[in-house]
PDB file of C-alpha atoms and ligand atoms in Angstrom:
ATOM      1  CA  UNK A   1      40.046  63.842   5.747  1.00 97.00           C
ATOM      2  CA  UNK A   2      41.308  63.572   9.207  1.00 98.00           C
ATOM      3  CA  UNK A   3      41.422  65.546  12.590  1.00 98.00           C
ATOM      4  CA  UNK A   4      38.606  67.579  12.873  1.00 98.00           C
ATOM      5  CA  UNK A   5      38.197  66.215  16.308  1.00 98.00           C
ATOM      6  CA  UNK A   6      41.942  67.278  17.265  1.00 98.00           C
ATOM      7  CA  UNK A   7      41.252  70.669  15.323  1.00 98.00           C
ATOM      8  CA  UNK A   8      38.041  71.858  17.805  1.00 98.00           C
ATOM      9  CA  UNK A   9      39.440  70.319  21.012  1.00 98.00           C
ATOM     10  CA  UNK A  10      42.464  72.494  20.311  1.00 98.00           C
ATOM     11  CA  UNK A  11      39.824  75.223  20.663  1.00 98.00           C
ATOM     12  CA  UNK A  12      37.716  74.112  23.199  1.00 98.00           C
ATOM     13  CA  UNK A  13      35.002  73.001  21.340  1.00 98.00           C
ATOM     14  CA  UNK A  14      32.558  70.378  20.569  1.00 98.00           C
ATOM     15  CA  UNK A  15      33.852  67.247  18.228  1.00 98.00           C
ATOM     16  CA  UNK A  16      30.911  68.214  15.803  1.00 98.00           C
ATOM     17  CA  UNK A  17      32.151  71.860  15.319  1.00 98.00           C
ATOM     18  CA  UNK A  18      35.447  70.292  14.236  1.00 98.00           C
ATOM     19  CA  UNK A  19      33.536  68.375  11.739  1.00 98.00           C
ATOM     20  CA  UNK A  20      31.369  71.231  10.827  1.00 98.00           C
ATOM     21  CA  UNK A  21      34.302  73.160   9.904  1.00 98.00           C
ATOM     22  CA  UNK A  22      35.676  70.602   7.864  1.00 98.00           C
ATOM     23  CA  UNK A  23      32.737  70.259   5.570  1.00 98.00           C
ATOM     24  CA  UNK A  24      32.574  74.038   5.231  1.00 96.00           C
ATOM     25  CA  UNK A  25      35.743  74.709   3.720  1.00 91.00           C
ATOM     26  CA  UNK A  26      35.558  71.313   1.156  1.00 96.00           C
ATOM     27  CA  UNK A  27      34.625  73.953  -1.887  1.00 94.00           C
ATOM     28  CA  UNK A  28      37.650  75.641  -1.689  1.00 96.00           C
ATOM     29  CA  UNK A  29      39.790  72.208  -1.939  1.00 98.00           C
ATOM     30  CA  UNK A  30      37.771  70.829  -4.934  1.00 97.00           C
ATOM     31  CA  UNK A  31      38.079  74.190  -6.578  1.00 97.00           C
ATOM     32  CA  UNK A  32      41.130  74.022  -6.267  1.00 98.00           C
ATOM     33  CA  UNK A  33      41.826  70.675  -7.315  1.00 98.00           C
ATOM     34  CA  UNK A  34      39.873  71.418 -10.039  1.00 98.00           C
ATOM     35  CA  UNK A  35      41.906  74.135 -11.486  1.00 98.00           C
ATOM     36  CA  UNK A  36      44.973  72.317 -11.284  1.00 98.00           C
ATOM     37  CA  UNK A  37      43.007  69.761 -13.553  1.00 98.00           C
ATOM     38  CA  UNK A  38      42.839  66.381 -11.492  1.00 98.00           C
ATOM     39  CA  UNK A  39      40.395  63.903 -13.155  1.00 98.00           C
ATOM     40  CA  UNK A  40      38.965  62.424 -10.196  1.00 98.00           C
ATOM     41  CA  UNK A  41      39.401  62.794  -6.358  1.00 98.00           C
ATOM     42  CA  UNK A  42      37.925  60.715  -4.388  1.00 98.00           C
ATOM     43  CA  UNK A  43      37.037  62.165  -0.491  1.00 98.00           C
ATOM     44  CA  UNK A  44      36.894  59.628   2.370  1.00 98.00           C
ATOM     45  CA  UNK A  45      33.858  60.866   4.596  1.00 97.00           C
ATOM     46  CA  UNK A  46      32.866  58.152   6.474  1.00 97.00           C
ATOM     47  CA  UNK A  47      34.585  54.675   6.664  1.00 96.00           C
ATOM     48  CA  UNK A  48      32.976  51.233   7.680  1.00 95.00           C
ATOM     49  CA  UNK A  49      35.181  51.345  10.669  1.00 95.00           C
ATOM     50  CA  UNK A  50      33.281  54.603  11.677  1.00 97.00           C
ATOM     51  CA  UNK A  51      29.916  53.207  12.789  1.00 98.00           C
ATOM     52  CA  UNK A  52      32.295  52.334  15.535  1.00 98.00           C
ATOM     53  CA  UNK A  53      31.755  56.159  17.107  1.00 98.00           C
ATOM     54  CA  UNK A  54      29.311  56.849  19.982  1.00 97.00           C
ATOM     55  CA  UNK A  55      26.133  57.240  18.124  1.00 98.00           C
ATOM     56  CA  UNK A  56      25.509  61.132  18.553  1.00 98.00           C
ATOM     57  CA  UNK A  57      28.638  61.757  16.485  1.00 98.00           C
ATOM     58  CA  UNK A  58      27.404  59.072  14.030  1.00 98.00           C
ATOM     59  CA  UNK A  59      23.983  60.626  14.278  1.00 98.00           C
ATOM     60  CA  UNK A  60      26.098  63.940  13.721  1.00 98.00           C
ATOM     61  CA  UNK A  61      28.013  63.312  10.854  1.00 98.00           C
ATOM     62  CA  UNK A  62      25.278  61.532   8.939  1.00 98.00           C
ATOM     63  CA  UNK A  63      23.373  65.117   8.959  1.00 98.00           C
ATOM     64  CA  UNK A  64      26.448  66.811   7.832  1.00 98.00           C
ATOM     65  CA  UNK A  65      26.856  65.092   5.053  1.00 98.00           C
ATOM     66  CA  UNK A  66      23.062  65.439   3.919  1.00 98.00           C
ATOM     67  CA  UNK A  67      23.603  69.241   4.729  1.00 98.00           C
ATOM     68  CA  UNK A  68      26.778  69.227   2.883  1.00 98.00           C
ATOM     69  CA  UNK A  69      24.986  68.146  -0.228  1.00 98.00           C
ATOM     70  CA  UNK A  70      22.134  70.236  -0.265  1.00 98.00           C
ATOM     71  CA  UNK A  71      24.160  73.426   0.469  1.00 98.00           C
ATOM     72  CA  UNK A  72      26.908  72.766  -2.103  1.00 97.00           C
ATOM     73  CA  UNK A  73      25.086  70.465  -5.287  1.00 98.00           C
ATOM     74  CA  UNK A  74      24.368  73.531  -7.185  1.00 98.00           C
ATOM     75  CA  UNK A  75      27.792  74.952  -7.028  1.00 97.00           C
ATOM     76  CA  UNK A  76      29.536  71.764  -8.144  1.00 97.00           C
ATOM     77  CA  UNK A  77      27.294  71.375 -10.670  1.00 98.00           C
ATOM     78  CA  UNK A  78      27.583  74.531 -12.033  1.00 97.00           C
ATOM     79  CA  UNK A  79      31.337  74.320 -11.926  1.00 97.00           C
ATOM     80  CA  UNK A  80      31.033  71.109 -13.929  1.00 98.00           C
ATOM     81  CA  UNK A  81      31.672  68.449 -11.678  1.00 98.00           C
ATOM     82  CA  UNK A  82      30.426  65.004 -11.541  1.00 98.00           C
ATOM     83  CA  UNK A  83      29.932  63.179  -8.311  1.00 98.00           C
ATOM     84  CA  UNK A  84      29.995  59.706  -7.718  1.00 98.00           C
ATOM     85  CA  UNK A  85      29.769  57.555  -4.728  1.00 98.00           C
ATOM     86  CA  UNK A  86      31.730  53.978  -3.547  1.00 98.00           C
ATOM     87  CA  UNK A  87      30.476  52.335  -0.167  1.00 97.00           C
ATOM     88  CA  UNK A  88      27.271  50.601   1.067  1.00 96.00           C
ATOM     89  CA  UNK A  89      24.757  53.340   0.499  1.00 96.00           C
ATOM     90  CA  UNK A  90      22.240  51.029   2.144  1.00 95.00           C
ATOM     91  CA  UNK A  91      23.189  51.398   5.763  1.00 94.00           C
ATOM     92  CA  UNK A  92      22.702  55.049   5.651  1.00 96.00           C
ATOM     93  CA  UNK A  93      19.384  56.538   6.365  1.00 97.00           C
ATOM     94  CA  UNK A  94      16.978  56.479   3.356  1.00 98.00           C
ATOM     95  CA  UNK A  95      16.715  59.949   2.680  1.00 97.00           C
ATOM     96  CA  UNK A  96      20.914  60.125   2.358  1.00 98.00           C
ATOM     97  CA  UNK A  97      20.701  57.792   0.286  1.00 98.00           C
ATOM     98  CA  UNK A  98      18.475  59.443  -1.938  1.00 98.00           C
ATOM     99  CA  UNK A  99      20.083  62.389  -1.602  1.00 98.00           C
ATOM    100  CA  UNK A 100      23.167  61.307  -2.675  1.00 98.00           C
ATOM    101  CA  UNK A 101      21.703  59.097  -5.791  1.00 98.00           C
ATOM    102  CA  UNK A 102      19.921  62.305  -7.155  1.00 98.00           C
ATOM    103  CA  UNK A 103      23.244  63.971  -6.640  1.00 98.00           C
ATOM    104  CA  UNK A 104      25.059  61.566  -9.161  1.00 98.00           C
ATOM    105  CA  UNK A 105      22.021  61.417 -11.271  1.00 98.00           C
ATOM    106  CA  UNK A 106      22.201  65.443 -11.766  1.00 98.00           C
ATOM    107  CA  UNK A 107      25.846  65.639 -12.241  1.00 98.00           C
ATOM    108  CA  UNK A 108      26.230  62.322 -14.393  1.00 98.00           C
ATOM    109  CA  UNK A 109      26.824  64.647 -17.584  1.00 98.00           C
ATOM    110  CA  UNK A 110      29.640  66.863 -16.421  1.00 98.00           C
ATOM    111  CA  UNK A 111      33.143  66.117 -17.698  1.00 97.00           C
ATOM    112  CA  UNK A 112      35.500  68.822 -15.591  1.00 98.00           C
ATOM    113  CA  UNK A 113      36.217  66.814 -12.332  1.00 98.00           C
ATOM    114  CA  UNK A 114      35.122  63.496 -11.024  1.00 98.00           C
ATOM    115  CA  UNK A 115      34.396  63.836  -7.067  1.00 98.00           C
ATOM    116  CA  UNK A 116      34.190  60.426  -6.079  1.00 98.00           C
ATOM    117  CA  UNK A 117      32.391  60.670  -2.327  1.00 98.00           C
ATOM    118  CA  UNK A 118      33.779  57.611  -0.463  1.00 98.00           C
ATOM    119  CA  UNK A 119      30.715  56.779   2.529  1.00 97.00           C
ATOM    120  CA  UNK A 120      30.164  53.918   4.404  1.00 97.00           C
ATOM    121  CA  UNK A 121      33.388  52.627   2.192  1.00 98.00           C
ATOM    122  CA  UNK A 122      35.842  50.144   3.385  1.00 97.00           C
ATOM    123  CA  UNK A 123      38.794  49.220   0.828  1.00 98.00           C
ATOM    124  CA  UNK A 124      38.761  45.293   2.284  1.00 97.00           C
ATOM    125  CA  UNK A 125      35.374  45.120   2.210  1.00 96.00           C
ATOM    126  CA  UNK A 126      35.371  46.620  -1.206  1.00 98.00           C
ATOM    127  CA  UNK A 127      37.466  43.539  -2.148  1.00 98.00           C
ATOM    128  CA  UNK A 128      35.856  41.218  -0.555  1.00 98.00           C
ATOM    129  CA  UNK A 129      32.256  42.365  -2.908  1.00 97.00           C
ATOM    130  CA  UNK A 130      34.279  41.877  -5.705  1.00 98.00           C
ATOM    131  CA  UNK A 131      35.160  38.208  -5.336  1.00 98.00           C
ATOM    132  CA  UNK A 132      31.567  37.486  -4.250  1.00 98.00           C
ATOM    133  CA  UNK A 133      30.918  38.980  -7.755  1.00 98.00           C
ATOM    134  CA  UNK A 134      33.487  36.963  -9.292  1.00 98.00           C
ATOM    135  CA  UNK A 135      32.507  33.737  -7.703  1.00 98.00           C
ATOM    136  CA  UNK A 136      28.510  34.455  -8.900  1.00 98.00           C
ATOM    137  CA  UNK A 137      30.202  35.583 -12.279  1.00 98.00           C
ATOM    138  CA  UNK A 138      31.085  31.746 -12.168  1.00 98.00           C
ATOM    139  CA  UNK A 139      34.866  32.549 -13.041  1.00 98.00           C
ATOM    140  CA  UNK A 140      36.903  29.486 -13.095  1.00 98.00           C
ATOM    141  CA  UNK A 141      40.137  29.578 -11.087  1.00 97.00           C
ATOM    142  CA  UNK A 142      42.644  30.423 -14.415  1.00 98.00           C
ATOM    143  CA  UNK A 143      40.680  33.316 -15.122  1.00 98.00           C
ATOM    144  CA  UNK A 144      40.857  34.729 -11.669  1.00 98.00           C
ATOM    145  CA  UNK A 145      43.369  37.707 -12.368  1.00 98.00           C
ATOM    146  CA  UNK A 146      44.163  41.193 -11.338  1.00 98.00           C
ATOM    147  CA  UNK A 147      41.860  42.850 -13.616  1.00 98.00           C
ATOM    148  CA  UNK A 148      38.870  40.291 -13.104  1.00 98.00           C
ATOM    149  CA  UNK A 149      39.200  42.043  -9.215  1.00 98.00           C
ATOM    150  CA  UNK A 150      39.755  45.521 -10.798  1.00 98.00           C
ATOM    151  CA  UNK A 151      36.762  45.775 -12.963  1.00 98.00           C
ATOM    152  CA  UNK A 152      34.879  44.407 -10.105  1.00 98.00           C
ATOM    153  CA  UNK A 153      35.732  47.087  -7.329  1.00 98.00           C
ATOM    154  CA  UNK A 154      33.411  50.067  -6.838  1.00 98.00           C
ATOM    155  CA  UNK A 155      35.987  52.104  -8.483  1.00 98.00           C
ATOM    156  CA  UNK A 156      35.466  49.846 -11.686  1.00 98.00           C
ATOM    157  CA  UNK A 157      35.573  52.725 -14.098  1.00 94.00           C
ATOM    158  CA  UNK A 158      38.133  54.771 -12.763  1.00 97.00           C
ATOM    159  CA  UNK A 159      41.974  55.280 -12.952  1.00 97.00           C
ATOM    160  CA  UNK A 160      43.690  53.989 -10.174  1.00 97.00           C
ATOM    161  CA  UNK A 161      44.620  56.469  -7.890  1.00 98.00           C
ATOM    162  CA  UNK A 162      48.338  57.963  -7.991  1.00 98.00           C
ATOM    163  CA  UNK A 163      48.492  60.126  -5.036  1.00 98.00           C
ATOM    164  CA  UNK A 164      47.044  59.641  -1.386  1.00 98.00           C
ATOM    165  CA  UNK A 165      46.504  62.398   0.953  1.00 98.00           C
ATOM    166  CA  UNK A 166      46.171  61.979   4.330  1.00 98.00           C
ATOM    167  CA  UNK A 167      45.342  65.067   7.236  1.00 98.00           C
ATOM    168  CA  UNK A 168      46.192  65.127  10.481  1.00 98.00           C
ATOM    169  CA  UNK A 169      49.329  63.455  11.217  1.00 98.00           C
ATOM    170  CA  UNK A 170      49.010  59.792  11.240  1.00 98.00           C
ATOM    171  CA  UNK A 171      51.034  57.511   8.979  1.00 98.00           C
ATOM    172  CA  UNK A 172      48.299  54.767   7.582  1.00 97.00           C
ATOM    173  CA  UNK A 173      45.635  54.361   5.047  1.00 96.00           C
ATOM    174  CA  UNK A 174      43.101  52.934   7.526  1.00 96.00           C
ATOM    175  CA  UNK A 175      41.273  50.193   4.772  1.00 97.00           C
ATOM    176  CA  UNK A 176      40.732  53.625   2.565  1.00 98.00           C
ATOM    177  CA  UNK A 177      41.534  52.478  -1.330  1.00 98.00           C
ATOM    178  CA  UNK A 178      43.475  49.450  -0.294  1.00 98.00           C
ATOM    179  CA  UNK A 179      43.766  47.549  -3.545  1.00 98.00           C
ATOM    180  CA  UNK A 180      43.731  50.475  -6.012  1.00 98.00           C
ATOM    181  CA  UNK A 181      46.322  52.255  -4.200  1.00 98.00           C
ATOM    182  CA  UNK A 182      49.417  49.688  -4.524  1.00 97.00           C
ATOM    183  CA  UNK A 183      51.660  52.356  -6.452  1.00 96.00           C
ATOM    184  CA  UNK A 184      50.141  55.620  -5.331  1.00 97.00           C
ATOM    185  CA  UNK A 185      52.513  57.976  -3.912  1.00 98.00           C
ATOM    186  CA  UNK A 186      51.226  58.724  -0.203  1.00 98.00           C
ATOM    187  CA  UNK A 187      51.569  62.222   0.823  1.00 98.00           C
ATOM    188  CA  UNK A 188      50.892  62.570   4.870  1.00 98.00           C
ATOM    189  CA  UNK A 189      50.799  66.336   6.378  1.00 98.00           C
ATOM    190  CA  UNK A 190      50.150  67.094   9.762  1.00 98.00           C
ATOM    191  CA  UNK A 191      47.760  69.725   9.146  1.00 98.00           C
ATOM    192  CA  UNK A 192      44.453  69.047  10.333  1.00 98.00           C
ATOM    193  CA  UNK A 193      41.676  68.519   7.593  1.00 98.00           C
ATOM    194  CA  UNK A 194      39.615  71.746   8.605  1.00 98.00           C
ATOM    195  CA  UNK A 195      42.634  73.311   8.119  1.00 98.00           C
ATOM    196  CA  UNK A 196      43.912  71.916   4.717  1.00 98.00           C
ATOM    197  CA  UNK A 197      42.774  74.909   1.995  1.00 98.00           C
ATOM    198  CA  UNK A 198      44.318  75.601  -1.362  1.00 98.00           C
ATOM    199  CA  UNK A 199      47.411  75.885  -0.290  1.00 98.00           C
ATOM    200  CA  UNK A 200      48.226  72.643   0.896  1.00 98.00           C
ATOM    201  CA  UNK A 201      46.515  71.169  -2.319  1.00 98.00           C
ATOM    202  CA  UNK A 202      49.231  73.007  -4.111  1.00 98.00           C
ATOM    203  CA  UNK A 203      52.133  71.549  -1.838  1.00 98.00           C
ATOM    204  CA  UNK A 204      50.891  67.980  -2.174  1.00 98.00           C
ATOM    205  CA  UNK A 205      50.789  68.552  -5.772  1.00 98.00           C
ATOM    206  CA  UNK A 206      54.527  70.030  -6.002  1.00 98.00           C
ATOM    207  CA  UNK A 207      55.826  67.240  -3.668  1.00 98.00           C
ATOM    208  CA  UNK A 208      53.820  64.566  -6.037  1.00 98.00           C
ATOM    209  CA  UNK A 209      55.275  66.327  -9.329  1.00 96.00           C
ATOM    210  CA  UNK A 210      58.849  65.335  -7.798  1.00 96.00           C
ATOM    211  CA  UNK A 211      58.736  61.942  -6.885  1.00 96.00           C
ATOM    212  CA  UNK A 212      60.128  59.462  -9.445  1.00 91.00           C
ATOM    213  CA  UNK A 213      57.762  56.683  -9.702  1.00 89.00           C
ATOM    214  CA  UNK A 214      59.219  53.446 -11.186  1.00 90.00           C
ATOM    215  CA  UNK A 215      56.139  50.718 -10.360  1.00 91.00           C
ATOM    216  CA  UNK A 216      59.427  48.232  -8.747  1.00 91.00           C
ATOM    217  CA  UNK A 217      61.301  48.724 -12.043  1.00 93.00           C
ATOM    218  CA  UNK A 218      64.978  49.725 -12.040  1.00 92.00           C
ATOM    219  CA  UNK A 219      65.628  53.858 -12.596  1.00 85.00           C
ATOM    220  CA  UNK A 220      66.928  54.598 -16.582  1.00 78.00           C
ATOM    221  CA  UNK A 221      64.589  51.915 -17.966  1.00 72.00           C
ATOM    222  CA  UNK A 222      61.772  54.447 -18.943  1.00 63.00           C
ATOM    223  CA  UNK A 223      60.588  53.999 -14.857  1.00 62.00           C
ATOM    224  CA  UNK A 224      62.663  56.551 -13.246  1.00 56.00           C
ATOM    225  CA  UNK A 225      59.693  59.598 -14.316  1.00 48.00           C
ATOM    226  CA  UNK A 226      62.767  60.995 -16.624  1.00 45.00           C
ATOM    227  CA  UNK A 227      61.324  59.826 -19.685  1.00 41.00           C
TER     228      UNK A 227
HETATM  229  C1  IPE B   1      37.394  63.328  10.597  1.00 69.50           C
HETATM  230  O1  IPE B   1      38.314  63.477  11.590  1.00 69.50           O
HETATM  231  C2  IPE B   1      37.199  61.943  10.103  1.00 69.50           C
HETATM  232  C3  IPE B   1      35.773  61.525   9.969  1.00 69.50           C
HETATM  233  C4  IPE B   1      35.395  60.292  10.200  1.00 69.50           C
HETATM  234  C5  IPE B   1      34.744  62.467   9.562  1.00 69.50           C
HETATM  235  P1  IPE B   1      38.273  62.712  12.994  1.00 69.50           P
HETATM  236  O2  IPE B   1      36.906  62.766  13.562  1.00 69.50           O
HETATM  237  O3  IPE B   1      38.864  61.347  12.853  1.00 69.50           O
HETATM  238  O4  IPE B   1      39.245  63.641  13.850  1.00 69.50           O
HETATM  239  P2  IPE B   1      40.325  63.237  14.933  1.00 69.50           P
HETATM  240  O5  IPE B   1      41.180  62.141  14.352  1.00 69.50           O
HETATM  241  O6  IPE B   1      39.564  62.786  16.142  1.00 69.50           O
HETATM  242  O7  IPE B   1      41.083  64.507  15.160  1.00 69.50           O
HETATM  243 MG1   MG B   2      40.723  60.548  13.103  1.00 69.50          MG
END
């Protein structure tokens, strides 16, 4: 979800407006996303790499996403979706992190939507926790394979992903789902995120619906999306 910075300097404001507005309009998307029947979307809110920012902004953002929470939980709920969460949840100020855990806890039953809030995520580092895993697992060398890193990642029990939006103009991933996202189909827009409503979730989907995905086999061969 990027360029909420870009989005309030264009308009003279503060950096934290930008991100403000972002967080307002994230019903509308999921609602959205919702109708047109996605299993699970996963939002990147807050990467490892962010910490990086001066610390008001961190400060900032941290509050948002608390606020975020409080003012929409009811709402997704009611509209049946389940959140989840990947990242290190312990870095984040206790009371975050309890607000997000009772989030998941009230929401674990619904079946209409997974929203998968990425926070404090990094997709390397991700990777990384999943070989420590594998190593304390004791998995011998033969047995180290794709899936024994798979069921290992925080996204353990979900599909990988098969299309990546990013806001805001630039072409790269940034260490978001780095593993899981081999043979998505990227989708970059320059619109900025506060900016991104329903209607742009409708022209990622139509541009998704016609790519032919063939996972690096040959077109005709049941690969080509014809079949
Ligand atoms: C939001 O956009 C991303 C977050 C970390 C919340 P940015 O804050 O990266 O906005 P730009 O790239 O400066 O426009
Ligand atoms: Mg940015």
């Amino acid at each position: 979800m990027d360029g909420n910075g870009r989005w309030a300097n264009e308009r003279g404001l503060a950096r934290q407006q930008g991100h403000r507005a972002g967080a307002e309009h994230i019903r509308g998307v999921l609602e959205r996303f919702a109708e047109h029947e996605i299993p699970v979307l996963t939002l990147f809110a807050f990467s490892t790499e962010n910490w990086g920012r001066p610390r008001t902004e961190i400060d900032y953002l941290l509050r948002l996403a608390g606020r975020t929470i409080d003012r929409e939980l009811d709402a997704l709920h009611e509209a049946g979706i389940r959140l989840q969460h990947i990242g290190d949840l312990d870095a984040v100020p206790d009371a975050l992190q309890r607000k997000v855990e009772a989030a998941v806890k009230l929401t674990a039953g619904n079946d209409r939507m997974t929203v998968n809030l990425a926070f404090n995520y990094g997709g390397r580092a991700d990777v990384v926790q999943a070989v420590r895993q594998l190593v304390a697992d004791g998995v011998q060398p033969a047995d180290v394979t794709e899936e024994a890193i798979t069921c290992r990642l925080a996204t353990a029990d979900m599909p990988a992903p098969d299309l990546l939006v990013r806001t805001g103009g630039e072409h790269r991933i940034s260490n978001f789902l780095v593993w899981q996202a081999a043979y998505a189909e990227y989708y970059f827009t320059p619109t900025l995120w506060p900016d991104f409503g329903p209607a742009d979730v409708d022209a990622a989907l139509v541009e998704f619906s016609r790519r032919r995905r063939r996972f690096g086999l040959v077109p005709g061969n049941g690969a080509d999306g014809a079949s």
